[in-house]
Coordinates of C-alpha atoms and ligand atoms in Angstrom, one line a residue:
X1 CA 8.1 49.5 -48.0
X2 CA 4.4 48.8 -47.4
X3 CA 2.7 49.7 -44.1
X4 CA 3.3 47.3 -41.3
X5 CA 0.6 46.7 -38.8
X6 CA 1.8 48.2 -35.6
X7 CA -0.6 46.3 -33.3
X8 CA 0.6 42.8 -33.7
X9 CA -1.0 39.8 -32.1
X10 CA 0.9 37.3 -30.0
X11 CA 0.7 33.6 -31.1
X12 CA -1.8 33.0 -28.3
X13 CA -4.0 35.8 -29.5
X14 CA -3.8 34.4 -33.1
X15 CA -4.9 31.0 -31.9
X16 CA -7.8 32.4 -30.0
X17 CA -9.0 34.4 -33.0
X18 CA -8.6 31.5 -35.5
X19 CA -10.0 28.7 -33.4
X20 CA -12.9 30.0 -31.4
X21 CA -14.1 27.4 -28.9
X22 CA -17.5 26.0 -28.3
X23 CA -20.0 28.1 -26.4
X24 CA -22.6 25.5 -25.4
X25 CA -22.6 22.4 -23.3
X26 CA -24.9 19.6 -22.5
X27 CA -27.4 19.6 -19.7
X28 CA -25.2 17.6 -17.3
X29 CA -22.6 20.3 -17.5
X30 CA -25.2 23.0 -16.6
X31 CA -26.1 21.0 -13.4
X32 CA -22.5 20.8 -12.6
X33 CA -22.1 24.5 -13.0
X34 CA -24.8 25.2 -10.5
X35 CA -23.0 23.0 -8.0
X36 CA -19.7 24.7 -8.5
X37 CA -21.4 28.1 -8.2
X38 CA -22.0 27.2 -4.5
X39 CA -18.4 26.1 -4.3
X40 CA -17.3 29.3 -5.8
X41 CA -19.1 31.4 -3.2
X42 CA -17.1 29.7 -0.4
X43 CA -14.0 30.3 -2.5
X44 CA -14.8 34.0 -2.9
X45 CA -15.3 34.3 0.8
X46 CA -11.9 32.8 1.3
X47 CA -10.4 35.0 -1.2
X48 CA -12.2 38.1 0.1
X49 CA -11.0 37.6 3.6
X50 CA -7.6 37.3 2.1
X51 CA -4.6 36.8 4.3
X52 CA -6.3 35.3 7.3
X53 CA -7.6 32.3 5.3
X54 CA -4.6 32.0 3.0
X55 CA -2.1 31.9 5.7
X56 CA 0.7 33.5 3.9
X57 CA -0.7 37.0 4.5
X58 CA -0.1 38.1 0.9
X59 CA -3.2 39.6 -0.3
X60 CA -3.9 42.2 2.4
X61 CA -1.6 44.7 4.0
X62 CA 1.1 44.3 1.3
X63 CA 1.5 47.9 0.3
X64 CA 5.0 49.3 0.1
X65 CA 4.6 51.2 3.3
X66 CA 4.0 48.0 5.3
X67 CA 7.2 46.4 4.0
X68 CA 10.4 45.6 5.8
X69 CA 13.6 46.6 4.2
X70 CA 13.3 46.4 0.4
X71 CA 14.7 43.4 -1.5
X72 CA 14.5 45.3 -4.7
X73 CA 17.9 46.5 -6.0
X74 CA 16.4 49.0 -8.4
X75 CA 14.2 52.1 -8.4
X76 CA 10.9 51.2 -10.1
X77 CA 10.1 52.9 -13.4
X78 CA 6.9 54.4 -14.7
X79 CA 4.6 52.8 -17.4
X80 CA 5.7 53.8 -20.9
X81 CA 3.9 54.0 -24.3
X82 CA 6.8 54.7 -26.7
X83 CA 8.7 52.5 -29.2
X84 CA 11.7 51.7 -27.2
X85 CA 12.9 50.0 -24.0
X86 CA 13.2 51.6 -20.6
X87 CA 15.1 50.2 -17.5
X88 CA 15.8 51.8 -14.1
X89 CA 18.4 54.4 -13.4
X90 CA 21.8 52.7 -13.0
X91 CA 20.9 50.0 -15.6
X92 CA 21.5 49.9 -19.3
X93 CA 20.3 47.8 -22.1
X94 CA 21.8 46.9 -25.5
X95 CA 20.8 44.6 -28.4
X96 CA 22.4 41.2 -28.4
X97 CA 20.8 39.7 -31.5
X98 CA 17.9 40.4 -33.8
X99 CA 15.9 38.3 -36.3
X100 CA 18.0 38.0 -39.4
X101 CA 21.4 38.5 -37.7
X102 CA 24.0 36.0 -39.0
X103 CA 25.0 32.9 -37.0
X104 CA 27.5 32.0 -39.7
X105 CA 29.9 34.2 -41.8
X106 CA 28.3 33.3 -45.1
X107 CA 25.2 35.0 -43.8
X108 CA 26.9 38.4 -43.0
X109 CA 24.7 41.1 -44.5
X110 CA 21.8 38.6 -45.2
X111 CA 19.2 40.8 -43.6
X112 CA 17.8 43.5 -45.9
X113 CA 16.0 46.3 -43.9
X114 CA 13.2 46.4 -46.5
X115 CA 13.1 42.8 -47.8
X116 CA 14.2 40.6 -44.8
X117 CA 16.2 37.5 -45.7
X118 CA 16.4 35.2 -48.7
X119 CA 15.5 31.6 -48.7
X120 CA 19.1 30.6 -49.0
X121 CA 20.0 32.5 -45.9
X122 CA 16.9 31.8 -43.9
X123 CA 18.4 28.9 -41.9
X124 CA 21.8 30.7 -41.4
X125 CA 20.4 33.6 -39.3
X126 CA 18.8 34.1 -35.9
X127 CA 15.1 33.2 -36.0
X128 CA 12.0 35.3 -35.7
X129 CA 9.9 36.0 -32.6
X130 CA 12.3 35.1 -29.8
X131 CA 10.7 33.5 -26.8
X132 CA 11.9 31.1 -24.1
X133 CA 15.6 30.8 -23.6
X134 CA 18.2 29.2 -21.3
X135 CA 21.9 29.7 -21.0
X136 CA 24.3 26.8 -20.6
X137 CA 28.0 26.9 -19.5
X138 CA 29.6 24.4 -21.9
X139 CA 33.3 24.0 -21.1
X140 CA 33.4 27.6 -20.0
X141 CA 31.6 28.9 -23.1
X142 CA 28.3 30.7 -22.9
X143 CA 25.8 28.8 -25.1
X144 CA 22.3 30.4 -25.4
X145 CA 19.5 28.3 -26.6
X146 CA 16.5 30.3 -27.8
X147 CA 13.0 29.6 -29.2
X148 CA 11.6 31.3 -32.3
X149 CA 7.9 30.8 -31.7
X150 CA 6.1 31.9 -34.8
X151 CA 6.4 34.3 -37.8
X152 CA 5.0 37.7 -38.6
X153 CA 4.3 36.8 -42.1
X154 CA 3.9 40.3 -43.5
X155 CA 7.3 41.2 -42.1
X156 CA 9.0 38.0 -42.9
X157 CA 7.6 37.8 -46.5
X158 CA 7.5 41.5 -47.4
X159 CA 7.3 40.7 -51.1
X160 CA 3.8 39.1 -50.7
X161 CA 0.5 40.9 -50.9
X162 CA -0.6 40.3 -47.3
X163 CA 2.0 37.9 -45.8
X164 CA 0.2 34.8 -47.1
X165 CA 2.9 32.5 -48.6
X166 CA 2.5 32.4 -52.4
X167 CA 5.0 29.6 -53.2
X168 CA 6.9 26.7 -51.7
X169 CA 9.9 29.0 -51.3
X170 CA 7.8 31.4 -49.2
X171 CA 6.7 28.5 -47.0
X172 CA 10.3 27.3 -46.6
X173 CA 11.4 30.7 -45.5
X174 CA 8.8 30.7 -42.7
X175 CA 9.7 27.1 -41.7
X176 CA 13.4 28.1 -41.5
X177 CA 12.8 31.2 -39.4
X178 CA 11.1 29.3 -36.6
X179 CA 12.2 26.6 -34.1
X180 CA 15.3 26.9 -32.0
X181 CA 18.6 28.8 -32.4
X182 CA 21.7 27.6 -30.5
X183 CA 24.2 30.4 -30.3
X184 CA 27.5 30.9 -28.6
X185 CA 27.7 34.4 -27.2
X186 CA 30.6 36.3 -25.6
X187 CA 31.1 39.5 -23.8
X188 CA 33.8 41.9 -25.0
X189 CA 34.8 45.5 -24.6
X190 CA 31.7 46.5 -26.7
X191 CA 29.3 44.3 -24.8
X192 CA 27.8 41.0 -25.7
X193 CA 27.7 39.6 -29.2
X194 CA 27.1 36.3 -31.1
X195 CA 30.2 34.3 -31.8
X196 CA 29.7 33.9 -35.6
X197 CA 30.8 30.5 -36.9
X198 CA 31.0 29.0 -33.4
X199 CA 30.9 25.2 -33.7
X200 CA 28.0 25.3 -31.3
X201 CA 25.9 27.5 -33.5
X202 CA 22.9 25.6 -34.8
X203 CA 19.5 26.2 -36.3
X204 CA 16.7 23.7 -35.6
X205 CA 13.6 24.4 -37.6
X206 CA 10.5 22.9 -39.1
X207 CA 12.4 20.4 -41.1
X208 CA 15.1 19.3 -38.7
X209 CA 15.1 15.5 -37.9
X210 CA 13.9 14.4 -34.4
X211 CA 13.1 11.2 -32.7
X212 CA 10.2 10.2 -30.5
X213 CA 10.5 8.6 -27.0
X214 CA 7.8 7.3 -24.6
X215 CA 4.5 5.6 -24.9
X216 CA 3.4 7.1 -28.2
X217 CA 6.6 6.4 -30.1
X218 CA 5.9 4.0 -32.9
X219 CA 2.1 4.2 -32.3
X220 CA -0.1 3.9 -35.4
X221 CA -1.4 7.4 -34.9
X222 CA 2.2 8.8 -35.3
X223 CA 2.9 6.8 -38.5
X224 CA 2.9 8.7 -41.9
X225 CA 3.8 7.8 -45.4
X226 CA 7.3 9.4 -44.9
X227 CA 7.8 7.7 -41.5
X228 CA 6.1 4.3 -41.5
X229 CA 7.8 3.6 -38.2
X230 CA 6.2 6.5 -36.2
X231 CA 9.6 6.9 -34.6
X232 CA 11.1 9.8 -36.5
X233 CA 9.8 13.3 -37.1
X234 CA 10.7 16.5 -38.9
X235 CA 10.6 19.7 -37.1
X236 CA 9.6 21.3 -33.8
X237 CA 6.8 23.8 -33.9
X238 CA 5.6 27.0 -32.1
X239 CA 8.4 26.8 -29.6
X240 CA 7.1 28.9 -26.8
X241 CA 8.5 28.8 -23.3
X242 CA 11.6 27.0 -22.3
X243 CA 12.9 24.6 -19.6
X244 CA 16.1 22.9 -18.7
X245 CA 17.1 19.7 -17.1
X246 CA 19.5 19.3 -14.2
X247 CA 21.8 17.4 -16.6
X248 CA 22.3 20.4 -18.8
X249 CA 19.9 19.9 -21.7
X250 CA 17.3 22.3 -23.1
X251 CA 13.6 21.7 -23.2
X252 CA 11.6 23.5 -25.9
X253 CA 7.9 23.5 -25.6
X254 CA 5.5 23.1 -28.6
X255 CA 2.5 25.4 -28.1
X256 CA 0.1 26.4 -30.8
X257 CA 1.2 23.7 -33.2
X258 CA -2.3 23.3 -34.6
X259 CA -2.2 26.5 -36.7
X260 CA 0.4 25.0 -39.1
X261 CA -1.9 22.4 -40.5
X262 CA -4.7 22.8 -43.0
X263 CA -6.6 20.8 -45.7
X264 CA -6.7 21.0 -49.5
X265 CA -9.4 18.3 -49.6
X266 CA -11.6 16.5 -47.1
X267 CA -10.8 16.6 -43.4
X268 CA -10.2 13.1 -41.8
X269 CA -13.4 11.2 -41.0
X270 CA -11.9 8.7 -38.5
X271 CA -13.7 9.5 -35.3
X272 CA -10.7 9.4 -33.1
X273 CA -8.7 11.6 -35.3
X274 CA -11.6 14.0 -35.8
X275 CA -12.3 14.3 -32.1
X276 CA -8.6 15.0 -31.5
X277 CA -8.7 17.7 -34.1
X278 CA -11.6 19.4 -32.5
X279 CA -10.0 19.3 -29.1
X280 CA -6.7 20.7 -30.3
X281 CA -8.1 23.2 -32.8
X282 CA -6.8 21.7 -36.1
X283 CA -8.9 23.1 -38.9
X284 CA -9.1 23.1 -42.7
X285 CA -7.9 26.7 -43.0
X286 CA -5.1 26.7 -40.5
X287 CA -4.0 30.1 -39.2
X288 CA -2.4 31.8 -42.1
X289 CA 0.9 29.9 -42.7
X290 CA -0.6 28.2 -45.7
X291 CA 2.0 25.4 -45.4
X292 CA -0.7 23.0 -46.6
X293 CA -0.9 24.8 -49.9
X294 CA 2.6 24.0 -50.9
X295 CA 4.0 21.3 -48.5
X296 CA 1.8 18.1 -48.4
X297 CA 3.2 17.1 -45.0
X298 CA 1.0 19.8 -43.5
X299 CA -2.1 18.9 -45.6
X300 CA -4.2 16.8 -43.3
X301 CA -6.3 15.5 -46.2
X302 CA -3.1 13.7 -47.3
X303 CA -1.4 13.3 -43.9
X304 CA -3.9 13.0 -41.2
X305 CA -1.4 11.8 -38.6
X306 CA 1.1 14.6 -39.0
X307 CA -0.5 16.8 -36.3
X308 CA -0.2 13.9 -33.8
X309 CA 3.6 14.4 -34.1
X310 CA 3.6 17.9 -32.6
X311 CA 2.6 19.3 -29.3
X312 CA 5.3 17.8 -27.2
X313 CA 8.3 18.7 -24.9
X314 CA 11.4 18.4 -27.0
X315 CA 14.9 17.9 -25.5
X316 CA 18.0 19.4 -27.2
X317 CA 21.6 18.9 -26.1
X318 CA 23.3 22.3 -26.5
X319 CA 26.7 20.8 -26.0
X320 CA 26.5 18.5 -29.0
X321 CA 25.5 20.1 -32.4
X322 CA 25.1 16.7 -33.9
X323 CA 22.7 15.3 -31.3
X324 CA 19.2 14.6 -32.6
X325 CA 16.4 16.3 -30.6
X326 CA 14.0 14.0 -28.8
X327 CA 10.2 14.5 -28.6
X328 CA 9.3 13.1 -25.2
X329 CA 5.7 11.9 -25.6
X330 CA 5.4 10.7 -22.0
X331 CA 5.1 14.4 -20.9
X332 CA 1.9 14.7 -22.8
X333 CA 0.6 16.4 -25.9
X334 CA -1.0 19.8 -25.5
X335 CA -0.2 23.4 -26.1
X336 CA 2.9 23.4 -23.9
X337 CA 3.9 26.7 -22.5
X338 CA 7.1 25.9 -20.6
X339 CA 8.6 23.2 -18.4
X340 CA 9.9 23.9 -14.9
X341 CA 11.7 21.2 -13.0
X342 CA 12.1 20.5 -9.3
X343 CA 13.7 17.5 -7.5
X344 CA 11.4 15.5 -5.3
X345 CA 12.5 14.6 -1.7
X346 CA 13.4 11.1 -2.9
X347 CA 15.4 12.4 -5.8
X348 CA 12.8 11.8 -8.6
X349 CA 12.5 14.5 -11.3
X350 CA 9.3 16.6 -11.2
X351 CA 8.4 18.8 -14.2
X352 CA 5.6 21.3 -14.0
X353 CA 3.8 22.3 -17.3
X354 CA 0.9 24.4 -18.3
X355 CA -1.5 24.0 -21.3
X356 CA -2.1 27.5 -22.6
X357 CA -5.7 27.6 -23.8
X358 CA -8.8 28.9 -22.1
X359 CA -10.0 26.3 -19.6
X360 CA -7.2 23.8 -20.2
X361 CA -5.1 22.3 -17.4
X362 CA -1.8 22.3 -15.4
X363 CA 0.3 19.1 -15.3
X364 CA 3.1 17.5 -13.4
X365 CA 5.5 14.9 -14.6
X366 CA 7.2 12.7 -12.0
X367 CA 9.9 10.3 -13.1
X368 CA 10.1 6.7 -11.8
X369 CA 13.9 6.8 -11.4
X370 CA 15.8 9.2 -9.3
X371 CA 18.2 11.9 -10.6
X372 CA 21.8 11.2 -9.7
X373 CA 24.3 13.8 -11.0
X374 CA 26.7 12.2 -13.5
X375 CA 24.7 9.0 -13.9
X376 CA 22.4 7.8 -16.6
X377 CA 19.4 10.2 -17.0
X378 CA 17.9 8.7 -20.1
X379 CA 14.8 7.3 -18.4
X380 CA 13.9 10.5 -16.5
X381 CA 11.7 12.0 -19.2
X382 CA 10.5 8.6 -20.5
X383 CA 9.4 6.4 -17.6
X384 CA 7.2 8.0 -15.0
X385 CA 3.7 9.4 -14.3
X386 CA 1.9 12.4 -15.7
X387 CA -0.7 14.0 -13.4
X388 CA -3.1 16.9 -13.7
X389 CA -3.9 19.5 -11.1
X390 CA -7.1 19.9 -9.1
X391 CA -7.4 23.2 -7.2
X392 CA -10.1 22.9 -4.5
X393 CA -11.9 26.0 -3.3
X394 CA -10.7 25.3 0.2
X395 CA -7.2 26.1 -1.1
X396 CA -6.0 22.5 -1.0
X397 CA -5.1 20.7 -4.2
X398 CA -3.8 17.5 -5.6
X399 CA -2.3 15.8 -8.6
X400 CA -4.5 13.3 -10.3
X401 CA -2.5 10.6 -12.1
X402 CA -3.4 10.0 -15.7
X403 CA -3.2 6.2 -16.0
X404 CA -5.2 3.5 -17.9
X405 CA -7.0 2.9 -14.6
X406 CA -8.0 6.5 -14.0
X407 CA -8.8 7.4 -17.6
X408 CA -9.8 4.3 -19.5
X409 CA -7.2 5.1 -22.1
X410 CA -4.0 3.2 -22.8
X411 CA -0.6 4.8 -22.1
X412 CA 0.0 5.8 -25.8
X413 CA -3.5 7.4 -26.1
X414 CA -2.9 9.3 -22.8
X415 CA 0.3 10.7 -24.4
X416 CA -1.3 11.7 -27.7
X417 CA -4.7 12.9 -26.4
X418 CA -3.6 14.2 -23.0
X419 CA -6.4 16.8 -22.8
X420 CA -9.0 14.1 -23.1
X421 CA -7.4 12.1 -20.4
X422 CA -7.3 15.1 -18.1
X423 CA -11.0 15.9 -18.8
X424 CA -11.9 12.3 -17.8
X425 CA -10.5 12.8 -14.3
X426 CA -12.2 16.2 -13.9
X427 CA -9.1 18.4 -13.6
X428 CA -9.6 22.0 -12.8
X429 CA -10.1 24.3 -15.8
X430 CA -7.6 27.1 -15.6
X431 CA -7.4 30.7 -17.0
X432 CA -4.8 29.8 -19.6
X433 CA -1.7 28.5 -17.8
X434 CA 1.4 30.2 -19.1
X435 CA 4.9 30.0 -17.5
X436 CA 5.5 28.1 -14.3
X437 CA 8.5 28.9 -12.1
X438 CA 9.9 27.0 -9.2
X439 CA 11.4 29.0 -6.3
X440 CA 15.0 27.8 -5.7
X441 CA 14.8 29.1 -2.1
X442 CA 11.5 27.7 -0.9
X443 CA 9.3 24.6 -1.7
X444 CA 6.8 26.4 -3.9
X445 CA 6.0 27.1 -7.5
X446 CA 4.1 29.7 -9.4
X447 CA 2.0 29.7 -12.6
X448 CA 1.0 32.7 -14.6
X449 CA -2.7 32.4 -15.5
X450 CA -2.7 35.1 -18.2
X451 CA -6.4 35.8 -18.7
X452 CA -9.6 34.2 -19.8
X453 CA -12.3 36.5 -21.1
X454 CA -14.8 33.7 -21.1
X455 CA -14.4 32.5 -17.5
X456 CA -17.8 32.2 -15.8
X457 CA -19.6 33.7 -18.8
X458 CA -22.5 32.2 -20.6
X459 CA -23.6 31.7 -24.1
X460 CA -26.9 33.1 -25.5
X461 CA -28.6 29.9 -24.4
X462 CA -27.5 30.5 -20.8
X463 CA -25.0 27.7 -20.6
X464 CA -21.7 28.4 -19.0
X465 CA -18.9 28.4 -21.6
X466 CA -16.6 25.5 -21.7
X467 CA -13.1 24.6 -22.9
X468 CA -12.9 22.7 -26.2
X469 CA -13.6 19.4 -24.4
X470 CA -16.8 20.6 -22.9
X471 CA -15.5 21.1 -19.4
X472 CA -17.2 24.1 -17.8
X473 CA -15.2 27.2 -17.1
X474 CA -17.3 28.1 -14.1
X475 CA -15.6 30.5 -11.7
X476 CA -13.6 28.8 -8.9
X477 CA -11.4 30.0 -6.1
X478 CA -8.2 29.7 -8.2
X479 CA -9.8 31.3 -11.2
X480 CA -12.2 33.6 -9.3
X481 CA -12.9 36.4 -11.8
X482 CA -15.6 36.4 -14.3
X483 CA -14.6 37.6 -17.8
X484 CA -11.0 37.7 -16.5
X485 CA -9.2 40.2 -18.6
X486 CA -6.2 40.8 -16.3
X487 CA -5.0 37.4 -15.1
X488 CA -3.5 36.2 -11.9
X489 CA -0.6 34.2 -10.6
X490 CA -1.3 31.0 -8.6
X491 CA 1.2 29.6 -6.2
X492 CA 1.3 26.1 -4.6
X493 CA 3.3 24.6 -1.8
X494 CA 3.7 20.8 -2.0
X495 CA 2.8 18.9 1.1
X496 CA 5.8 18.4 3.3
X497 CA 7.9 20.6 1.0
X498 CA 8.1 17.6 -1.4
X499 CA 7.6 18.3 -5.1
X500 CA 6.8 14.6 -5.4
X501 CA 3.9 14.8 -2.9
X502 CA 0.4 14.0 -4.1
X503 CA -1.2 17.1 -2.6
X504 CA -0.5 20.7 -2.0
X505 CA -1.8 24.0 -0.6
X506 CA -2.3 27.0 -2.9
X507 CA -3.0 30.7 -2.8
X508 CA -3.0 33.5 -5.3
X509 CA 0.2 35.5 -5.3
X510 CA -1.4 38.3 -7.2
X511 CA -4.6 39.1 -9.0
X512 CA -3.7 41.7 -11.6
X513 CA -6.3 44.5 -11.9
X514 CA -6.7 48.2 -12.1
X515 CA -7.7 50.0 -8.9
X516 CA -7.6 53.3 -10.7
X517 CA -10.6 52.5 -12.8
X518 CA -12.4 49.6 -11.2
X519 CA -13.6 48.2 -7.8
X520 CA -14.0 44.8 -6.4
X521 CA -12.4 41.9 -8.2
X522 CA -11.3 44.0 -11.2
X523 CA -9.3 46.3 -8.9
X524 CA -6.9 43.4 -8.3
X525 CA -5.3 42.2 -5.1
X526 CA -3.8 44.5 -2.4
X527 CA -0.3 44.2 -3.9
X528 CA -1.6 46.0 -7.1
X529 CA -1.3 49.8 -7.0
X530 CA -1.1 52.8 -9.3
X531 CA 2.6 52.3 -9.6
X532 CA 2.8 48.7 -10.8
X533 CA -0.3 48.2 -13.0
X534 CA -0.1 45.4 -15.6
X535 CA -2.2 42.8 -17.3
X536 CA -1.8 39.3 -18.6
X537 CA 1.2 37.9 -16.8
X538 CA 2.9 35.3 -19.0
X539 CA 6.7 34.8 -18.9
X540 CA 8.2 34.1 -15.5
X541 CA 11.6 33.2 -13.9
X542 CA 12.7 33.2 -10.3
X543 CA 16.4 34.3 -9.8
X544 CA 19.0 33.1 -7.4
X545 CA 18.0 35.8 -4.9
X546 CA 14.4 34.6 -4.9
X547 CA 12.9 37.6 -6.9
X548 CA 10.1 36.6 -9.2
X549 CA 10.5 38.2 -12.7
X550 CA 7.1 38.5 -14.4
X551 CA 6.7 39.4 -18.1
X552 CA 3.5 40.4 -19.7
X553 CA 1.7 39.7 -23.0
X554 CA -1.4 41.8 -22.7
X555 CA -3.4 44.7 -23.9
X556 CA -1.0 47.7 -24.3
X557 CA -3.6 50.2 -25.4
X558 CA -3.2 52.1 -22.2
X559 CA -6.9 53.0 -22.4
X560 CA -10.1 52.2 -20.5
X561 CA -9.7 49.2 -18.2
X562 CA -6.0 49.1 -19.2
X563 CA -5.4 52.8 -18.5
X564 CA -2.1 53.4 -16.8
X565 CA -0.6 50.0 -17.7
X566 CA 1.3 51.2 -20.7
X567 CA 3.4 48.9 -22.9
X568 CA 4.1 45.2 -22.1
X569 CA 6.7 45.0 -19.4
X570 CA 8.8 43.1 -16.9
X571 CA 8.2 43.4 -13.2
X572 CA 9.9 41.9 -10.1
X573 CA 7.9 40.4 -7.2
X574 CA 9.0 39.6 -3.7
X575 CA 7.6 36.1 -2.9
X576 CA 7.6 36.9 0.8
X577 CA 5.9 40.3 1.0
X578 CA 4.0 40.2 -2.2
X579 CA 5.4 43.6 -3.2
X580 CA 5.7 44.0 -7.0
X581 CA 7.7 46.7 -8.9
X582 CA 8.1 47.6 -12.5
X583 CA 11.6 47.0 -13.9
X584 CA 11.5 47.2 -17.7
X585 CA 9.1 48.4 -20.4
X586 CA 9.1 47.1 -23.9
X587 CA 8.5 48.9 -27.2
X588 CA 4.8 49.6 -28.1
X589 CA 3.2 46.6 -29.7
X590 CA 5.7 44.1 -28.4
X591 CA 5.5 41.3 -25.9
X592 CA 8.3 40.9 -23.4
X593 CA 9.0 37.2 -23.2
X594 CA 12.0 35.0 -22.4
X595 CA 14.6 35.7 -19.6
X596 CA 17.8 34.2 -18.6
X597 CA 21.2 35.2 -17.1
X598 CA 24.9 35.0 -18.0
X599 CA 26.9 32.4 -16.0
X600 CA 28.3 35.2 -13.8
X601 CA 24.8 36.7 -13.2
X602 CA 26.0 40.1 -14.2
X603 CA 23.8 40.2 -17.4
X604 CA 20.2 39.5 -17.9
X605 CA 19.0 38.5 -21.4
X606 CA 15.4 39.6 -22.1
X607 CA 13.4 38.8 -25.2
X608 CA 11.3 41.4 -27.1
X609 CA 8.8 39.7 -29.4
X610 CA 6.8 41.1 -32.3
X611 CA 7.6 44.8 -31.7
X612 CA 5.2 47.1 -33.4
X613 CA 7.4 50.1 -34.2
X614 CA 10.5 49.6 -36.3
X615 CA 12.4 48.5 -33.2
X616 CA 15.4 48.4 -32.8
X617 CA 16.8 49.7 -36.0
X618 CA 14.5 52.7 -36.5
X619 CA 12.7 54.2 -39.5
X620 CA 13.4 52.5 -42.8
X621 CA 13.7 49.0 -41.3
X622 CA 11.3 46.2 -40.8
X623 CA 10.5 45.6 -37.0
X624 CA 12.8 43.0 -35.6
X625 CA 12.2 40.8 -32.6
X626 CA 15.4 40.8 -30.5
X627 CA 17.1 39.7 -27.4
X628 CA 18.5 42.5 -25.3
X629 CA 21.1 42.5 -22.6
X630 CA 20.4 44.4 -19.3
X631 CA 23.3 45.2 -17.0
X632 CA 23.9 47.4 -14.0
X633 CA 26.3 50.3 -14.8
X634 CA 28.4 49.2 -11.8
X635 CA 28.5 45.6 -13.3
X636 CA 27.0 44.2 -10.0
X637 CA 24.9 41.0 -10.0
X638 CA 21.5 41.3 -11.6
X639 CA 19.9 38.1 -10.2
Ligands
FEO1 FE1 3.5 31.3 -26.4 FE2 1.1 31.0 -24.2 O1 2.5 31.7 -25.0
CA2 CA1 3.8 33.0 -23.4
CA3 CA1 0.5 34.9 -23.8

């Protein structure tokens, strides 16, 4: 077996490497930057004075000693640097399913430790690089729906020289290993396992039929030679975070879809198409999948509209294996991280979403119709209003509607080029919005802003760096750290406790940092201490008890500014006191991403993506992304 790179990149890091963003901006933007510098200073003062200004009292005086009785049901663990998983005393973990495990009996033994899986079996097994997941109780059966975000080509195609697909079959293997797996799971005497051959088991991959809904459905920019209606699509791509609807369907979120496309000839010259490609990072070379070399659908010289058919929220019915997934264009096209719903005071459906790229935005969908359990829900992700967030330095904020009146774009163009629409209303550029979580016990929501090394930095010409649309990434109160390598979590509370309100107040729940090696902003907020160091918050869920579970996708070198942080990990945070404690550490090289619970809340399911070491099977095997179970040894509730 050839050497496998033990320091793997997450899909986000791949995208940043492959699609570097512009470093210069025009003169108007520079003037704007100067103005916002003054704004930032007031923001910093507010931040620096911490709790008094922010009201919630979170950023000062939140050390463990100052806390009331602990809400944490576990003893925190130390940072780790080895190749396995660690959980607190009194808890145990086990493997539920790994990339290559069979979902159907004809795929038993399909995974070869040295060679992976064959083309024939590649859509009969659990997918690669597990990410967001949700569990559904379907007629008393536990149905887990799981994203497979991207591939590790050198691991998935070990017969190739460097992981670059060398044939149409190689491309097809990669296409089959990504997308979504629907699996029935059950707990027996030996723990949890996949119910092989369950009628609910299903693989949805890069060639699975889908339909479009919403304003962009049928638009000229979605029409292709294979689909002259612009109504039907094949495949869902770069399925990152997850979401669910209150009516029991799964939402998969298409993130770095741009990397699958490339060109064998000329790039499209149509100005609208070309401008969109620039904003979304679609290039002639793609990011290593080489689909375009063997599958003309991904060759933008031949099919310039194909990229317009990805980058959406996709709804999947876990209870009906025959149901066609729906790409809901009304919720916008961008690098969707996840989708977190809340019900507004009047019963309308709100869905919060982040666009994970440096300097992109946070969004809210609000349905026109109200959600009534048991009644027709088919309009709730189709008819409504998409808004984008503004975070003011005085810690107020508001949702700016993206409409023809506010953007000068029609509804279909807003759905297809959502980033452009948001730039036109001057939304706040954010430090890469990853997962959003809604607190079930309080009217508030949280977003992980994972990092942004370019925040507040300038290019050689002295101009502040921008996002891909030219919006300056000047520092602001919600994104207050220049060259932000650690990340932060922003929290907002909708006015009147109503997730349908136009405005909100916000604060920073935590600024990650390292007080053992840095001072000032890089030390982090007061709820960061030597015992809970981490960087790059990413995955997030809030459990029924109100604990915030935070997963990381950061630098696990454990050196320099990252000293003491160890491997990527999962921590728990108390939303009231701000206290944060480390619960789980992943294998070196991995990202911890994706979290859900069994129906009885006695098991947590945690995703381990792109492990570096040959986890979990040990020497002699390819590394395998996996979902693990975490239980208490006394079988008590775990969230
Ligand atoms: Fe797929 Fe932004 O994480
Ligand atoms: Ca993520
Ligand atoms: Ca990430």
